[in-house]
Amino acid sequence: MASQRDTSTICIFDVDGTLTAPRLKICPDMDEFLQKLKRKVPVALVGGSDLVKIEEQMTLTKNETVTKKFDYVFSENGLVAYRNGENVGQQDLLKYVGEEKLQKVINFAMKYMSDITLPAKRGTFFEFRSSMINICPVGRSCSQEERLEFAAYDKEHNMRQKFRAALMKEFPDAGLVFAIGGQISIDVYPEGWDKTFCLQFIEEGNYQTIHFFGDKTDPGGNDHEIFSDSRTIGHKVTSPEDTMKQVKELFFKD
């Protein structure tokens, strides 16, 4: 007889670096594992990317829809929210912050990036999403090889940390957060619009235990706030393999 699903507990997962390699597709083993976990407890995703990118990464066939595949899917840090396949929340960055303030941030970032030399610079340095601006010094149209090259450069030179510090110094009272996201970018969004935003939807489910798994959990990373929130039990992971290992220890001991 199959064990009953525990609806008092939920697992929330970051996407990049936690369930998949950054910007790459989920592996079949991880996909199968998450569906197995979903039979035990509800499963939620919360990513900084927009829904299109999360869909690309988390589905294996054209017939799958990521918002129906999991109990909750939160894109753009939870500012675009889906529960059981239905849209239950959508925020508007432009309306909330205003054109003038956003242009000042964009102009400063353009000037800053024009003065740095990187292993490569390609195209799409800004991605204006519904709830955040994604700033990418290497350019989001970089190849996978160039992405990895930038990631290695950034790890050695702390380029994004320095960029983030410059943004924070320039806009200390703007009410904006500048967070390191994924391998190659910095996310800009209003204070409070971090991944803890998704918890308001989770709390409606009256869960007693909320586990969160993420890799960017240190201060300045875009998983930090939800990882350290008093409402969650935070788990720092180093890779999809580590995520699977930690989840197995929690839910598949038998």
PDB file of C-alpha atoms in Angstrom:
ATOM      1  CA  MET A   1       0.000   0.000   0.000  1.00  0.00           C
ATOM      2  CA  ALA A   2       1.422   3.401  -1.024  1.00  0.00           C
ATOM      3  CA  SER A   3       2.229   5.766   1.834  1.00  0.00           C
ATOM      4  CA  GLN A   4       0.031   8.834   2.160  1.00  0.00           C
ATOM      5  CA  ARG A   5       1.436  12.171   1.007  1.00  0.00           C
ATOM      6  CA  ASP A   6       2.527  14.411   3.877  1.00  0.00           C
ATOM      7  CA  THR A   7       0.736  17.708   3.205  1.00  0.00           C
ATOM      8  CA  SER A   8       2.096  19.345   6.370  1.00  0.00           C
ATOM      9  CA  THR A   9       5.597  19.581   4.856  1.00  0.00           C
ATOM     10  CA  ILE A  10       6.780  21.256   1.658  1.00  0.00           C
ATOM     11  CA  CYS A  11      10.142  21.428  -0.112  1.00  0.00           C
ATOM     12  CA  ILE A  12      11.080  24.596  -1.994  1.00  0.00           C
ATOM     13  CA  PHE A  13      13.981  24.436  -4.435  1.00  0.00           C
ATOM     14  CA  ASP A  14      16.068  27.065  -6.147  1.00  0.00           C
ATOM     15  CA  VAL A  15      16.683  26.079  -9.789  1.00  0.00           C
ATOM     16  CA  ASP A  16      20.133  27.095 -11.119  1.00  0.00           C
ATOM     17  CA  GLY A  17      22.933  25.319  -9.279  1.00  0.00           C
ATOM     18  CA  THR A  18      20.445  23.456  -7.099  1.00  0.00           C
ATOM     19  CA  LEU A  19      18.330  21.314  -9.432  1.00  0.00           C
ATOM     20  CA  THR A  20      20.261  21.939 -12.644  1.00  0.00           C
ATOM     21  CA  ALA A  21      23.665  23.139 -13.712  1.00  0.00           C
ATOM     22  CA  PRO A  22      23.342  26.893 -14.339  1.00  0.00           C
ATOM     23  CA  ARG A  23      21.017  27.541 -17.320  1.00  0.00           C
ATOM     24  CA  LEU A  24      21.167  23.899 -18.410  1.00  0.00           C
ATOM     25  CA  LYS A  25      18.337  21.378 -18.645  1.00  0.00           C
ATOM     26  CA  ILE A  26      17.370  19.152 -15.739  1.00  0.00           C
ATOM     27  CA  CYS A  27      18.921  15.674 -15.894  1.00  0.00           C
ATOM     28  CA  PRO A  28      16.468  12.764 -16.257  1.00  0.00           C
ATOM     29  CA  ASP A  29      17.647  11.306 -12.924  1.00  0.00           C
ATOM     30  CA  MET A  30      16.830  14.542 -11.090  1.00  0.00           C
ATOM     31  CA  ASP A  31      13.516  14.865 -12.914  1.00  0.00           C
ATOM     32  CA  GLU A  32      12.521  11.347 -11.859  1.00  0.00           C
ATOM     33  CA  PHE A  33      13.719  11.994  -8.305  1.00  0.00           C
ATOM     34  CA  LEU A  34      11.606  15.151  -7.939  1.00  0.00           C
ATOM     35  CA  GLN A  35       8.503  13.332  -9.134  1.00  0.00           C
ATOM     36  CA  LYS A  36       9.228  10.609  -6.588  1.00  0.00           C
ATOM     37  CA  LEU A  37       9.614  13.274  -3.891  1.00  0.00           C
ATOM     38  CA  LYS A  38       6.367  14.902  -4.994  1.00  0.00           C
ATOM     39  CA  ARG A  39       4.543  11.694  -4.121  1.00  0.00           C
ATOM     40  CA  LYS A  40       5.795  12.141  -0.554  1.00  0.00           C
ATOM     41  CA  VAL A  41       5.457  15.925  -0.052  1.00  0.00           C
ATOM     42  CA  PRO A  42       4.409  19.006  -2.076  1.00  0.00           C
ATOM     43  CA  VAL A  43       7.246  20.475  -4.167  1.00  0.00           C
ATOM     44  CA  ALA A  44       7.808  24.114  -5.128  1.00  0.00           C
ATOM     45  CA  LEU A  45      10.352  25.842  -7.367  1.00  0.00           C
ATOM     46  CA  VAL A  46      11.549  29.410  -6.888  1.00  0.00           C
ATOM     47  CA  GLY A  47      13.963  30.840  -9.442  1.00  0.00           C
ATOM     48  CA  GLY A  48      15.258  34.280 -10.275  1.00  0.00           C
ATOM     49  CA  SER A  49      14.786  33.668 -13.996  1.00  0.00           C
ATOM     50  CA  ASP A  50      11.591  34.390 -15.896  1.00  0.00           C
ATOM     51  CA  LEU A  51       9.061  31.622 -16.465  1.00  0.00           C
ATOM     52  CA  VAL A  52      10.234  30.913 -20.032  1.00  0.00           C
ATOM     53  CA  LYS A  53      13.756  30.063 -18.835  1.00  0.00           C
ATOM     54  CA  ILE A  54      12.510  27.917 -15.955  1.00  0.00           C
ATOM     55  CA  GLU A  55      10.225  26.090 -18.390  1.00  0.00           C
ATOM     56  CA  GLU A  56      13.186  25.419 -20.700  1.00  0.00           C
ATOM     57  CA  GLN A  57      15.271  24.022 -17.864  1.00  0.00           C
ATOM     58  CA  MET A  58      12.722  22.002 -15.930  1.00  0.00           C
ATOM     59  CA  THR A  59      10.807  20.180 -18.665  1.00  0.00           C
ATOM     60  CA  LEU A  60      12.067  17.249 -20.715  1.00  0.00           C
ATOM     61  CA  THR A  61       9.317  16.973 -23.321  1.00  0.00           C
ATOM     62  CA  LYS A  62       7.275  19.428 -25.367  1.00  0.00           C
ATOM     63  CA  ASN A  63       4.079  18.139 -23.781  1.00  0.00           C
ATOM     64  CA  GLU A  64       5.142  19.119 -20.248  1.00  0.00           C
ATOM     65  CA  THR A  65       4.201  22.413 -18.586  1.00  0.00           C
ATOM     66  CA  VAL A  66       6.357  23.343 -15.619  1.00  0.00           C
ATOM     67  CA  THR A  67       3.540  25.116 -13.770  1.00  0.00           C
ATOM     68  CA  LYS A  68       1.494  21.901 -13.806  1.00  0.00           C
ATOM     69  CA  LYS A  69       4.436  19.651 -13.096  1.00  0.00           C
ATOM     70  CA  PHE A  70       4.972  21.010  -9.571  1.00  0.00           C
ATOM     71  CA  ASP A  71       2.645  22.196  -6.806  1.00  0.00           C
ATOM     72  CA  TYR A  72       4.026  25.732  -6.960  1.00  0.00           C
ATOM     73  CA  VAL A  73       6.281  27.479  -9.467  1.00  0.00           C
ATOM     74  CA  PHE A  74       7.645  30.905  -8.633  1.00  0.00           C
ATOM     75  CA  SER A  75       9.624  32.751 -11.295  1.00  0.00           C
ATOM     76  CA  GLU A  76      11.427  36.083 -10.835  1.00  0.00           C
ATOM     77  CA  ASN A  77      11.927  35.361  -7.104  1.00  0.00           C
ATOM     78  CA  GLY A  78       8.246  34.635  -6.580  1.00  0.00           C
ATOM     79  CA  LEU A  79       6.919  37.844  -8.099  1.00  0.00           C
ATOM     80  CA  VAL A  80       5.246  35.697 -10.750  1.00  0.00           C
ATOM     81  CA  ALA A  81       3.465  32.921  -8.883  1.00  0.00           C
ATOM     82  CA  TYR A  82       1.684  29.747  -9.978  1.00  0.00           C
ATOM     83  CA  ARG A  83      -0.172  27.260  -7.800  1.00  0.00           C
ATOM     84  CA  ASN A  84      -1.410  24.017  -9.351  1.00  0.00           C
ATOM     85  CA  GLY A  85      -0.954  25.501 -12.812  1.00  0.00           C
ATOM     86  CA  GLU A  86      -2.883  28.714 -12.140  1.00  0.00           C
ATOM     87  CA  ASN A  87      -1.396  32.208 -11.957  1.00  0.00           C
ATOM     88  CA  VAL A  88      -1.977  33.555  -8.441  1.00  0.00           C
ATOM     89  CA  GLY A  89       0.333  36.578  -8.390  1.00  0.00           C
ATOM     90  CA  GLN A  90       2.114  39.032 -10.701  1.00  0.00           C
ATOM     91  CA  GLN A  91       4.057  42.192  -9.783  1.00  0.00           C
ATOM     92  CA  ASP A  92       5.074  45.136 -12.000  1.00  0.00           C
ATOM     93  CA  LEU A  93       8.563  46.578 -11.423  1.00  0.00           C
ATOM     94  CA  LEU A  94       8.125  49.615 -13.681  1.00  0.00           C
ATOM     95  CA  LYS A  95       4.866  50.643 -12.046  1.00  0.00           C
ATOM     96  CA  TYR A  96       6.272  50.107  -8.552  1.00  0.00           C
ATOM     97  CA  VAL A  97       9.651  51.838  -8.940  1.00  0.00           C
ATOM     98  CA  GLY A  98       9.161  54.284 -11.803  1.00  0.00           C
ATOM     99  CA  GLU A  99      11.062  55.045 -15.002  1.00  0.00           C
ATOM    100  CA  GLU A 100      13.302  57.760 -13.580  1.00  0.00           C
ATOM    101  CA  LYS A 101      14.854  55.650 -10.821  1.00  0.00           C
ATOM    102  CA  LEU A 102      15.269  52.601 -13.063  1.00  0.00           C
ATOM    103  CA  GLN A 103      16.999  54.638 -15.772  1.00  0.00           C
ATOM    104  CA  LYS A 104      19.477  56.010 -13.231  1.00  0.00           C
ATOM    105  CA  VAL A 105      20.408  52.451 -12.248  1.00  0.00           C
ATOM    106  CA  ILE A 106      20.683  51.331 -15.870  1.00  0.00           C
ATOM    107  CA  ASN A 107      22.778  54.352 -16.871  1.00  0.00           C
ATOM    108  CA  PHE A 108      25.166  53.844 -13.950  1.00  0.00           C
ATOM    109  CA  ALA A 109      25.490  50.130 -14.741  1.00  0.00           C
ATOM    110  CA  MET A 110      26.204  50.845 -18.426  1.00  0.00           C
ATOM    111  CA  LYS A 111      28.978  53.276 -17.500  1.00  0.00           C
ATOM    112  CA  TYR A 112      30.450  50.838 -14.992  1.00  0.00           C
ATOM    113  CA  MET A 113      30.475  47.939 -17.451  1.00  0.00           C
ATOM    114  CA  SER A 114      32.003  50.102 -20.184  1.00  0.00           C
ATOM    115  CA  ASP A 115      35.112  50.556 -18.033  1.00  0.00           C
ATOM    116  CA  ILE A 116      35.807  46.885 -17.299  1.00  0.00           C
ATOM    117  CA  THR A 117      37.616  44.345 -19.455  1.00  0.00           C
ATOM    118  CA  LEU A 118      36.427  40.743 -19.345  1.00  0.00           C
ATOM    119  CA  PRO A 119      37.458  37.538 -21.139  1.00  0.00           C
ATOM    120  CA  ALA A 120      34.461  38.159 -23.438  1.00  0.00           C
ATOM    121  CA  LYS A 121      31.572  40.596 -23.895  1.00  0.00           C
ATOM    122  CA  ARG A 122      28.598  39.650 -26.019  1.00  0.00           C
ATOM    123  CA  GLY A 123      25.024  40.953 -26.153  1.00  0.00           C
ATOM    124  CA  THR A 124      21.970  41.480 -23.908  1.00  0.00           C
ATOM    125  CA  PHE A 125      23.625  43.118 -20.925  1.00  0.00           C
ATOM    126  CA  PHE A 126      20.227  44.027 -19.438  1.00  0.00           C
ATOM    127  CA  GLU A 127      17.105  41.903 -19.278  1.00  0.00           C
ATOM    128  CA  PHE A 128      14.053  43.856 -18.156  1.00  0.00           C
ATOM    129  CA  ARG A 129      11.713  41.369 -16.507  1.00  0.00           C
ATOM    130  CA  SER A 130       8.286  42.069 -15.044  1.00  0.00           C
ATOM    131  CA  SER A 131       9.631  42.217 -11.503  1.00  0.00           C
ATOM    132  CA  MET A 132      13.381  42.820 -11.780  1.00  0.00           C
ATOM    133  CA  ILE A 133      16.264  43.973 -13.929  1.00  0.00           C
ATOM    134  CA  ASN A 134      18.924  41.375 -14.648  1.00  0.00           C
ATOM    135  CA  ILE A 135      22.352  42.934 -15.290  1.00  0.00           C
ATOM    136  CA  CYS A 136      24.831  40.672 -17.060  1.00  0.00           C
ATOM    137  CA  PRO A 137      28.406  41.962 -17.585  1.00  0.00           C
ATOM    138  CA  VAL A 138      29.348  39.219 -20.081  1.00  0.00           C
ATOM    139  CA  GLY A 139      26.001  39.454 -21.900  1.00  0.00           C
ATOM    140  CA  ARG A 140      23.243  36.843 -21.768  1.00  0.00           C
ATOM    141  CA  SER A 141      23.841  35.869 -25.407  1.00  0.00           C
ATOM    142  CA  CYS A 142      27.237  34.414 -24.479  1.00  0.00           C
ATOM    143  CA  SER A 143      27.936  30.782 -25.350  1.00  0.00           C
ATOM    144  CA  GLN A 144      28.101  28.098 -22.669  1.00  0.00           C
ATOM    145  CA  GLU A 145      31.891  28.112 -22.977  1.00  0.00           C
ATOM    146  CA  GLU A 146      31.994  31.907 -22.522  1.00  0.00           C
ATOM    147  CA  ARG A 147      29.611  31.613 -19.565  1.00  0.00           C
ATOM    148  CA  LEU A 148      31.947  29.180 -17.826  1.00  0.00           C
ATOM    149  CA  GLU A 149      34.943  31.339 -18.706  1.00  0.00           C
ATOM    150  CA  PHE A 150      33.282  34.359 -17.113  1.00  0.00           C
ATOM    151  CA  ALA A 151      32.273  32.343 -14.047  1.00  0.00           C
ATOM    152  CA  ALA A 152      35.895  31.285 -13.506  1.00  0.00           C
ATOM    153  CA  TYR A 153      37.087  34.877 -14.001  1.00  0.00           C
ATOM    154  CA  ASP A 154      34.466  36.153 -11.573  1.00  0.00           C
ATOM    155  CA  LYS A 155      35.424  33.566  -8.971  1.00  0.00           C
ATOM    156  CA  GLU A 156      39.061  34.697  -9.154  1.00  0.00           C
ATOM    157  CA  HIS A 157      38.496  38.466  -9.360  1.00  0.00           C
ATOM    158  CA  ASN A 158      35.184  38.932  -7.487  1.00  0.00           C
ATOM    159  CA  MET A 159      33.997  41.084 -10.365  1.00  0.00           C
ATOM    160  CA  ARG A 160      30.284  40.850  -9.542  1.00  0.00           C
ATOM    161  CA  GLN A 161      30.843  41.470  -5.837  1.00  0.00           C
ATOM    162  CA  LYS A 162      32.726  44.668  -6.694  1.00  0.00           C
ATOM    163  CA  PHE A 163      30.016  45.680  -9.154  1.00  0.00           C
ATOM    164  CA  ARG A 164      27.342  45.003  -6.543  1.00  0.00           C
ATOM    165  CA  ALA A 165      29.237  47.080  -3.960  1.00  0.00           C
ATOM    166  CA  ALA A 166      29.457  49.979  -6.442  1.00  0.00           C
ATOM    167  CA  LEU A 167      25.715  49.819  -7.098  1.00  0.00           C
ATOM    168  CA  MET A 168      24.943  49.752  -3.376  1.00  0.00           C
ATOM    169  CA  LYS A 169      27.225  52.729  -2.765  1.00  0.00           C
ATOM    170  CA  GLU A 170      25.672  54.719  -5.618  1.00  0.00           C
ATOM    171  CA  PHE A 171      22.060  53.953  -4.646  1.00  0.00           C
ATOM    172  CA  PRO A 172      22.019  53.548  -0.840  1.00  0.00           C
ATOM    173  CA  ASP A 173      18.528  54.993  -0.360  1.00  0.00           C
ATOM    174  CA  ALA A 174      16.804  53.807  -3.534  1.00  0.00           C
ATOM    175  CA  GLY A 175      14.914  50.995  -1.799  1.00  0.00           C
ATOM    176  CA  LEU A 176      16.510  48.501  -4.163  1.00  0.00           C
ATOM    177  CA  VAL A 177      18.323  45.225  -3.595  1.00  0.00           C
ATOM    178  CA  PHE A 178      21.334  44.205  -5.693  1.00  0.00           C
ATOM    179  CA  ALA A 179      21.839  40.441  -5.479  1.00  0.00           C
ATOM    180  CA  ILE A 180      24.286  38.016  -7.075  1.00  0.00           C
ATOM    181  CA  GLY A 181      22.225  35.647  -9.225  1.00  0.00           C
ATOM    182  CA  GLY A 182      23.283  32.470 -10.979  1.00  0.00           C
ATOM    183  CA  GLN A 183      26.705  32.355 -12.650  1.00  0.00           C
ATOM    184  CA  ILE A 184      26.859  35.562 -14.639  1.00  0.00           C
ATOM    185  CA  SER A 185      24.507  38.273 -13.433  1.00  0.00           C
ATOM    186  CA  ILE A 186      23.220  40.675 -10.785  1.00  0.00           C
ATOM    187  CA  ASP A 187      19.509  40.997 -10.034  1.00  0.00           C
ATOM    188  CA  VAL A 188      17.985  44.366  -9.161  1.00  0.00           C
ATOM    189  CA  TYR A 189      14.604  44.523  -7.447  1.00  0.00           C
ATOM    190  CA  PRO A 190      12.746  46.427  -4.701  1.00  0.00           C
ATOM    191  CA  GLU A 191      13.428  45.613  -1.064  1.00  0.00           C
ATOM    192  CA  GLY A 192      11.188  42.750   0.009  1.00  0.00           C
ATOM    193  CA  TRP A 193      10.957  41.401  -3.529  1.00  0.00           C
ATOM    194  CA  ASP A 194      13.506  38.663  -2.811  1.00  0.00           C
ATOM    195  CA  LYS A 195      12.623  34.962  -2.686  1.00  0.00           C
ATOM    196  CA  THR A 196      10.870  35.373   0.664  1.00  0.00           C
ATOM    197  CA  PHE A 197       8.085  36.974  -1.384  1.00  0.00           C
ATOM    198  CA  CYS A 198       6.945  33.491  -2.409  1.00  0.00           C
ATOM    199  CA  LEU A 199       6.353  32.489   1.213  1.00  0.00           C
ATOM    200  CA  GLN A 200       3.082  34.416   1.384  1.00  0.00           C
ATOM    201  CA  PHE A 201       1.642  31.950  -1.140  1.00  0.00           C
ATOM    202  CA  ILE A 202       3.198  28.974   0.618  1.00  0.00           C
ATOM    203  CA  GLU A 203       1.753  30.063   3.977  1.00  0.00           C
ATOM    204  CA  GLU A 204      -1.753  29.871   2.527  1.00  0.00           C
ATOM    205  CA  GLY A 205      -1.209  26.097   2.429  1.00  0.00           C
ATOM    206  CA  ASN A 206      -0.805  25.997   6.242  1.00  0.00           C
ATOM    207  CA  TYR A 207       2.383  23.928   6.060  1.00  0.00           C
ATOM    208  CA  GLN A 208       3.984  23.171   9.417  1.00  0.00           C
ATOM    209  CA  THR A 209       7.457  22.586   7.950  1.00  0.00           C
ATOM    210  CA  ILE A 210       9.002  24.455   5.010  1.00  0.00           C
ATOM    211  CA  HIS A 211      12.354  23.188   3.705  1.00  0.00           C
ATOM    212  CA  PHE A 212      14.335  25.400   1.328  1.00  0.00           C
ATOM    213  CA  PHE A 213      17.299  24.189  -0.749  1.00  0.00           C
ATOM    214  CA  GLY A 214      19.606  26.644  -2.515  1.00  0.00           C
ATOM    215  CA  ASP A 215      23.223  27.289  -3.469  1.00  0.00           C
ATOM    216  CA  LYS A 216      23.508  31.117  -3.305  1.00  0.00           C
ATOM    217  CA  THR A 217      22.768  31.273   0.427  1.00  0.00           C
ATOM    218  CA  ASP A 218      25.595  33.554   1.610  1.00  0.00           C
ATOM    219  CA  PRO A 219      24.881  37.273   2.216  1.00  0.00           C
ATOM    220  CA  GLY A 220      24.518  38.977  -1.169  1.00  0.00           C
ATOM    221  CA  GLY A 221      23.328  35.799  -2.865  1.00  0.00           C
ATOM    222  CA  ASN A 222      19.759  35.625  -4.119  1.00  0.00           C
ATOM    223  CA  ASP A 223      18.953  32.617  -1.901  1.00  0.00           C
ATOM    224  CA  HIS A 224      20.169  34.233   1.317  1.00  0.00           C
ATOM    225  CA  GLU A 225      16.953  35.829   2.552  1.00  0.00           C
ATOM    226  CA  ILE A 226      14.705  32.788   2.153  1.00  0.00           C
ATOM    227  CA  PHE A 227      17.464  30.458   3.392  1.00  0.00           C
ATOM    228  CA  SER A 228      17.806  32.440   6.639  1.00  0.00           C
ATOM    229  CA  ASP A 229      14.098  33.282   7.066  1.00  0.00           C
ATOM    230  CA  SER A 230      12.601  32.121  10.369  1.00  0.00           C
ATOM    231  CA  ARG A 231       9.747  30.418   8.503  1.00  0.00           C
ATOM    232  CA  THR A 232      12.022  28.025   6.630  1.00  0.00           C
ATOM    233  CA  ILE A 233      14.536  25.303   7.390  1.00  0.00           C
ATOM    234  CA  GLY A 234      17.414  26.285   5.116  1.00  0.00           C
ATOM    235  CA  HIS A 235      19.695  23.780   3.387  1.00  0.00           C
ATOM    236  CA  LYS A 236      22.814  25.008   1.594  1.00  0.00           C
ATOM    237  CA  VAL A 237      23.735  22.849  -1.394  1.00  0.00           C
ATOM    238  CA  THR A 238      26.719  22.836  -3.695  1.00  0.00           C
ATOM    239  CA  SER A 239      25.306  21.077  -6.766  1.00  0.00           C
ATOM    240  CA  PRO A 240      22.289  19.116  -8.020  1.00  0.00           C
ATOM    241  CA  GLU A 241      24.017  15.934  -6.829  1.00  0.00           C
ATOM    242  CA  ASP A 242      24.382  17.399  -3.346  1.00  0.00           C
ATOM    243  CA  THR A 243      20.709  18.451  -3.399  1.00  0.00           C
ATOM    244  CA  MET A 244      19.639  14.910  -4.190  1.00  0.00           C
ATOM    245  CA  LYS A 245      21.880  13.529  -1.452  1.00  0.00           C
ATOM    246  CA  GLN A 246      20.501  15.890   1.203  1.00  0.00           C
ATOM    247  CA  VAL A 247      16.870  15.284   0.207  1.00  0.00           C
ATOM    248  CA  LYS A 248      17.401  11.510   0.285  1.00  0.00           C
ATOM    249  CA  GLU A 249      18.721  11.778   3.840  1.00  0.00           C
ATOM    250  CA  LEU A 250      15.597  13.670   4.865  1.00  0.00           C
ATOM    251  CA  PHE A 251      12.862  11.741   3.070  1.00  0.00           C
ATOM    252  CA  PHE A 252      14.231   8.422   1.814  1.00  0.00           C
ATOM    253  CA  LYS A 253      16.107   6.916   4.740  1.00  0.00           C
ATOM    254  CA  ASP A 254      14.331   3.579   4.517  1.00  0.00           C
TER     255      ASP A 254
END
